[in-house]
Tab-separated table of C-alpha atoms in Angstrom:
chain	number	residue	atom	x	y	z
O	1	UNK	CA	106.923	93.070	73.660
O	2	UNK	CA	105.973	93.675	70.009
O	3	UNK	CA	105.028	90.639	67.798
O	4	UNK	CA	107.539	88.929	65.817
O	5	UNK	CA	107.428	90.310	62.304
O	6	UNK	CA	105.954	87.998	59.994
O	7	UNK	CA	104.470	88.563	56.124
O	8	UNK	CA	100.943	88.661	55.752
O	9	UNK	CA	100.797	86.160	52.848
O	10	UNK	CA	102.487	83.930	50.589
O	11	UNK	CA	101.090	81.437	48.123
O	12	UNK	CA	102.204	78.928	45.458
O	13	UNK	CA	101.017	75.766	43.228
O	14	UNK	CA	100.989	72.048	44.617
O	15	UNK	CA	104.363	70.672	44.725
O	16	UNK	CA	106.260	73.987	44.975
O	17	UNK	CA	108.054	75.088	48.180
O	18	UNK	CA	107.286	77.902	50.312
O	19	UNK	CA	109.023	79.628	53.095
O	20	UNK	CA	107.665	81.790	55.869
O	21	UNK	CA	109.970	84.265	57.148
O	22	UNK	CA	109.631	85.835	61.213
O	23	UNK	CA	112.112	88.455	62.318
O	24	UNK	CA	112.099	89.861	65.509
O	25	UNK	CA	115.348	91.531	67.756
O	26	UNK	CA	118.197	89.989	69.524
O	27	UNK	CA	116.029	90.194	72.438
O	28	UNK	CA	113.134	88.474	71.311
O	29	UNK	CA	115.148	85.242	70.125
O	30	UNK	CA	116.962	85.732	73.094
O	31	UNK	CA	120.202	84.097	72.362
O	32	UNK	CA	117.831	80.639	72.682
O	33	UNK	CA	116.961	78.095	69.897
O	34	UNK	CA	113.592	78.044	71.361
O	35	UNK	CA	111.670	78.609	68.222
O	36	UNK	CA	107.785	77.052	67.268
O	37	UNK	CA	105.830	77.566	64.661
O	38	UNK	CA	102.306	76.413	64.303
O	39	UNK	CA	99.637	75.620	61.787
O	40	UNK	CA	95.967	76.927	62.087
O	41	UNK	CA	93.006	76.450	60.153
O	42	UNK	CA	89.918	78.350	60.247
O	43	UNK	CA	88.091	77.789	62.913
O	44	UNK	CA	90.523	74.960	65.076
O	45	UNK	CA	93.103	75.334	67.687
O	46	UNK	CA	96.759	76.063	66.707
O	47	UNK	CA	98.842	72.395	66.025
O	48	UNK	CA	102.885	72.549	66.886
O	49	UNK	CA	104.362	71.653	63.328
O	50	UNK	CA	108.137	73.063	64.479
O	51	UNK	CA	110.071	73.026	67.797
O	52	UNK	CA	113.418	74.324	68.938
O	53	UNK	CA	114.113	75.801	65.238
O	54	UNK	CA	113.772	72.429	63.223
O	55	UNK	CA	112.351	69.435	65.171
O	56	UNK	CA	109.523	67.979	63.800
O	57	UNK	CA	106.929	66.574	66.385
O	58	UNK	CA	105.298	62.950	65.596
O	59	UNK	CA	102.895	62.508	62.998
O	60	UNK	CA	104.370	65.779	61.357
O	61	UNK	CA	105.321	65.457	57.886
O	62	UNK	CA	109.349	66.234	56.725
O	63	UNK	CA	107.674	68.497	53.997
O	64	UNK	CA	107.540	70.898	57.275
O	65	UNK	CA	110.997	72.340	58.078
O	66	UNK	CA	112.492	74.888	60.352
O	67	UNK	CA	115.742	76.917	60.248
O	68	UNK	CA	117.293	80.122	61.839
O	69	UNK	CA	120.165	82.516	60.775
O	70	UNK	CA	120.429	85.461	63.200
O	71	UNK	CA	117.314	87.239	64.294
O	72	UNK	CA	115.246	85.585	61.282
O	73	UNK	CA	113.327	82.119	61.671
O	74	UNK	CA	112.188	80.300	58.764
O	75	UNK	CA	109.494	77.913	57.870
O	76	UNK	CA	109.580	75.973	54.345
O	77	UNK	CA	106.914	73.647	53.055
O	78	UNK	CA	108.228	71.517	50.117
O	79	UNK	CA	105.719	69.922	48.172
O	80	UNK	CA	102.951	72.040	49.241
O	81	UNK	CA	99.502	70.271	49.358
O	82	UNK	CA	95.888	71.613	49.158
O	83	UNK	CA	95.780	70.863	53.044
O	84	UNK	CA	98.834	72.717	54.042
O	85	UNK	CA	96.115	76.042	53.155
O	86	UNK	CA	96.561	77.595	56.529
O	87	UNK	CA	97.516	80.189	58.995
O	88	UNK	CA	100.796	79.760	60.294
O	89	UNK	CA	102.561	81.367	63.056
O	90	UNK	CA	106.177	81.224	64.804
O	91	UNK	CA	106.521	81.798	68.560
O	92	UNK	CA	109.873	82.538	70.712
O	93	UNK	CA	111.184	82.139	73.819
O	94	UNK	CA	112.104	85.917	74.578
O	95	UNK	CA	113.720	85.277	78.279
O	96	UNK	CA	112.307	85.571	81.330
O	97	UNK	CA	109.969	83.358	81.219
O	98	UNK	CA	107.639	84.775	78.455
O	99	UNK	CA	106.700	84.250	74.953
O	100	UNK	CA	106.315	86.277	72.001
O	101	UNK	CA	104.276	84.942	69.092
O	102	UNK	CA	104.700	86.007	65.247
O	103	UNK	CA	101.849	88.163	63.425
O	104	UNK	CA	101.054	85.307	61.213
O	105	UNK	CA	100.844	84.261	58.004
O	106	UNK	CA	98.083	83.200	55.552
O	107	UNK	CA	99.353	80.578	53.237
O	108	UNK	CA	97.507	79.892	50.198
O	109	UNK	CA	97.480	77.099	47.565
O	110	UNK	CA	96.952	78.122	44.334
G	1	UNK	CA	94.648	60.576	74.648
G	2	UNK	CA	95.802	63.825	75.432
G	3	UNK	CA	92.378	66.075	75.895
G	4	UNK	CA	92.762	69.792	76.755
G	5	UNK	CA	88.826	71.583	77.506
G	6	UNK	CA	88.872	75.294	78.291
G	7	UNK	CA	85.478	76.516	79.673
G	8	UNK	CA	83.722	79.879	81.912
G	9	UNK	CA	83.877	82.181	79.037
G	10	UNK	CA	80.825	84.919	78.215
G	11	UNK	CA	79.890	88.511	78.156
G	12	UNK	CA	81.476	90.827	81.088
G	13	UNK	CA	81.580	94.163	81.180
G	14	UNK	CA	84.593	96.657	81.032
G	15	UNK	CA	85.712	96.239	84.719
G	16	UNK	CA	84.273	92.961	85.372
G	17	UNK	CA	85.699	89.678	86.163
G	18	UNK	CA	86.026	86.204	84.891
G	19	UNK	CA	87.231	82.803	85.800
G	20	UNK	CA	88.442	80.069	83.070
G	21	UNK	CA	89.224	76.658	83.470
G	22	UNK	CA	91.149	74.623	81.734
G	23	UNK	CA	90.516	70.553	82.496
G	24	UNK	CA	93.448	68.565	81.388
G	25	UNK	CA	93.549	64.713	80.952
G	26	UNK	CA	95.654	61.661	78.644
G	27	UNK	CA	98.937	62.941	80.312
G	28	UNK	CA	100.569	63.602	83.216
G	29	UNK	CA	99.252	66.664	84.335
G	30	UNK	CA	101.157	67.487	87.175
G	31	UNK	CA	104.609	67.396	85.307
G	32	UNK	CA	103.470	69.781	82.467
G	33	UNK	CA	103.705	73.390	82.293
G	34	UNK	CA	100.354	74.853	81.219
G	35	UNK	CA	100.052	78.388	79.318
G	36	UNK	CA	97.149	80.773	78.631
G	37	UNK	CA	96.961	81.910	75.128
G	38	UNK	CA	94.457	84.130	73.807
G	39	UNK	CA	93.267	85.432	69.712
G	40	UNK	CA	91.345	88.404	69.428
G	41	UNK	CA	88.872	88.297	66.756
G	42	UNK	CA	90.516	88.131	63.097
G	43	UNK	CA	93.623	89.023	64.607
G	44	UNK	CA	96.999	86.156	65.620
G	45	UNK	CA	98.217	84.363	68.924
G	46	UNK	CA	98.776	86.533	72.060
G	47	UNK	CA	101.021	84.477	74.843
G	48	UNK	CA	99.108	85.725	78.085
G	49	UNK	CA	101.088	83.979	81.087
G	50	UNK	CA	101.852	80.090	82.639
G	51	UNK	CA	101.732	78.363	85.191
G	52	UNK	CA	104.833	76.007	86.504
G	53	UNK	CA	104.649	72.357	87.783
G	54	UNK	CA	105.542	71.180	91.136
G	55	UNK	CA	109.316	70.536	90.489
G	56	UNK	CA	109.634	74.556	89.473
G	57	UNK	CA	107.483	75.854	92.361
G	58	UNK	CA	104.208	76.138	90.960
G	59	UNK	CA	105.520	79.996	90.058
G	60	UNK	CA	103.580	81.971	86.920
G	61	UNK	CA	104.557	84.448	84.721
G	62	UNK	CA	103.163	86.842	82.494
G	63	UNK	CA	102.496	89.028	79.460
G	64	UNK	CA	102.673	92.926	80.810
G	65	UNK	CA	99.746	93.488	79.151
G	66	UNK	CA	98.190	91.299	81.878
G	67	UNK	CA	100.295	91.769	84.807
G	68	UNK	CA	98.742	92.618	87.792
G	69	UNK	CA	95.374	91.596	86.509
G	70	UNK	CA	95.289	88.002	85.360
G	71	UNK	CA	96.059	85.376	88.179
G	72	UNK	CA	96.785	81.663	87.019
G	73	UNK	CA	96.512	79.267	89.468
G	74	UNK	CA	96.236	75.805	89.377
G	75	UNK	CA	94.793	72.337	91.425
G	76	UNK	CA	96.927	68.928	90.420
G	77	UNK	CA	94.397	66.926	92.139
G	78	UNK	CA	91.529	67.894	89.901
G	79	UNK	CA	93.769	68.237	86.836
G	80	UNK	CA	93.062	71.747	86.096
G	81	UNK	CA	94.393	75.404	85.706
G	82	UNK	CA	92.606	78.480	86.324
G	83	UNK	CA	92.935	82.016	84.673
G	84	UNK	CA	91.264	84.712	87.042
G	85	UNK	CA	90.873	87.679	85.119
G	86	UNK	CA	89.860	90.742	87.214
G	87	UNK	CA	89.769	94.702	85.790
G	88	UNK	CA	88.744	93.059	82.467
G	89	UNK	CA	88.926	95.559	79.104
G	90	UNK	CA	87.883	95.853	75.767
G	91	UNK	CA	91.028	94.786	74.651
G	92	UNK	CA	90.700	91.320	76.472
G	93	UNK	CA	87.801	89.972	73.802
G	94	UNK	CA	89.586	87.007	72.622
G	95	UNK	CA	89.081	83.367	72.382
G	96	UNK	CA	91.169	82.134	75.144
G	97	UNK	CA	93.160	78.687	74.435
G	98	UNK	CA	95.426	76.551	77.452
G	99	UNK	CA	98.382	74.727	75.779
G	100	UNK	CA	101.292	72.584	77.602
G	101	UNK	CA	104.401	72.934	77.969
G	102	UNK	CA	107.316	75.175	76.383
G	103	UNK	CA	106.192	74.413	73.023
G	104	UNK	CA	102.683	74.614	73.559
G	105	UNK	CA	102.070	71.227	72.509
G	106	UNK	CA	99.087	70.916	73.013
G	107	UNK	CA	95.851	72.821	72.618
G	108	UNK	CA	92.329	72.983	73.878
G	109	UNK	CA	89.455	74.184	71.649
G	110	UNK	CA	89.439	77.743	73.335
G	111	UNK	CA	86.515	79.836	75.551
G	112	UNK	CA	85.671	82.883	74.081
G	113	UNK	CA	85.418	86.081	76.352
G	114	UNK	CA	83.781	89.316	75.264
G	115	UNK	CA	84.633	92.268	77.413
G	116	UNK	CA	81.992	95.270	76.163
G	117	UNK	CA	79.224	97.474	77.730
């Protein structure tokens, strides 16, 4: 099971919007809306920010947002804040029982 | 609060073995689900295998990677989950998180494992 396909990077000012893209097959979504993503910064444990595509957990802000079209997931940050500097990854149900996480993605605040 | 602590990492060599433990408390444990997930140095996430709860049979499931050499096991009364990890590798070196649930809630703060000669 390969790793969900992810860019390395992506970047922009405070206030601007973002979006993280992670592709993977048919397989690896899995015909299930059982798509995560996850914030980590350096040196801490990864914190759920998405769940199944677009729920936001508690405590989350609604500047985090989920989508998916097809084999592609999508994360967007709107209003992007010195604190949202961070590795972020997306994770998938891929049947059977198992998990496949994305490659990751540094985001950086300009 | 919902506390995850991971712990019995350290140096093994290639061939070696390890157990982790992973003490859970703040929640019900015995309803949740409880993954391994593991980071190599520098590198991303790495979904290594989970355990059930009672109500699915207690059965795990894992990475291939890992098949046939990681066992996760776990005890309800003491509120923990296990990781045996026998015919250990290079490749294995990785900080080595537990996290509930399908959507990996929650996290501990990891036990790093270094598998080299």
């Amino acid at each position: 099971q390969s790793a969900l396909t992810q860019p390395r990077s992506v970047s922009g000012s405070p206030g601007q919007s973002v979006t993280i893209s992670c592709t993977g097959t048919s397989s690896d979504f899995s015909g299930y809306n059982y798509v995560s993503w996850y914030q980590q910064h350096p040196g801490k444990a990864p914190k759920l920010m998405i769940y199944d595509v677009s729920k936001r957990p508690s405590g989350v802000p609604d500047r985090f947002s989920g989508s998916k079209s097809g084999n592609t997931a999508s994360l967007t940050i709107s209003g992007l804040q010195a604190e949202d500097e961070a590795d972020y990854y997306c994770c998938s149900y891929a049947g059977r029982y198992t998990y496949v996480f994305g490659s990751g993605t540094e985001v950086t605040v300009l | 609060e919902v506390q995850l602590v991971e712990s019995g990492g350290g140096l093994v060599k290639p061939g070696g073995s390890l157990r982790l433990s992973c003490a859970a408390s703040g929640f019900t444990f015995s309803d949740a689900w409880v993954s391994w997930v593991r980071q190599a140095p520098g590198k991303g996430l790495e979904w290594v295998g989970h355990i059930k709860n009672k109500a699915a049979g207690w059965t795990t499931d894992y990475a291939a990677p890992v098949k046939g050499r990681f066992t996760i096991s776990r005890d309800d009364s003491k509120n923990t989950v296990y990781l045996q990890m026998n015919s250990l590798k290079t490749e294995d070196t990785a900080l080595y998180y537990c996290a509930t649930n399908h959507n990996f809630d929650y996290w501990g703060q990891g036990t790093l494992v270094t598998v080299s000669s």
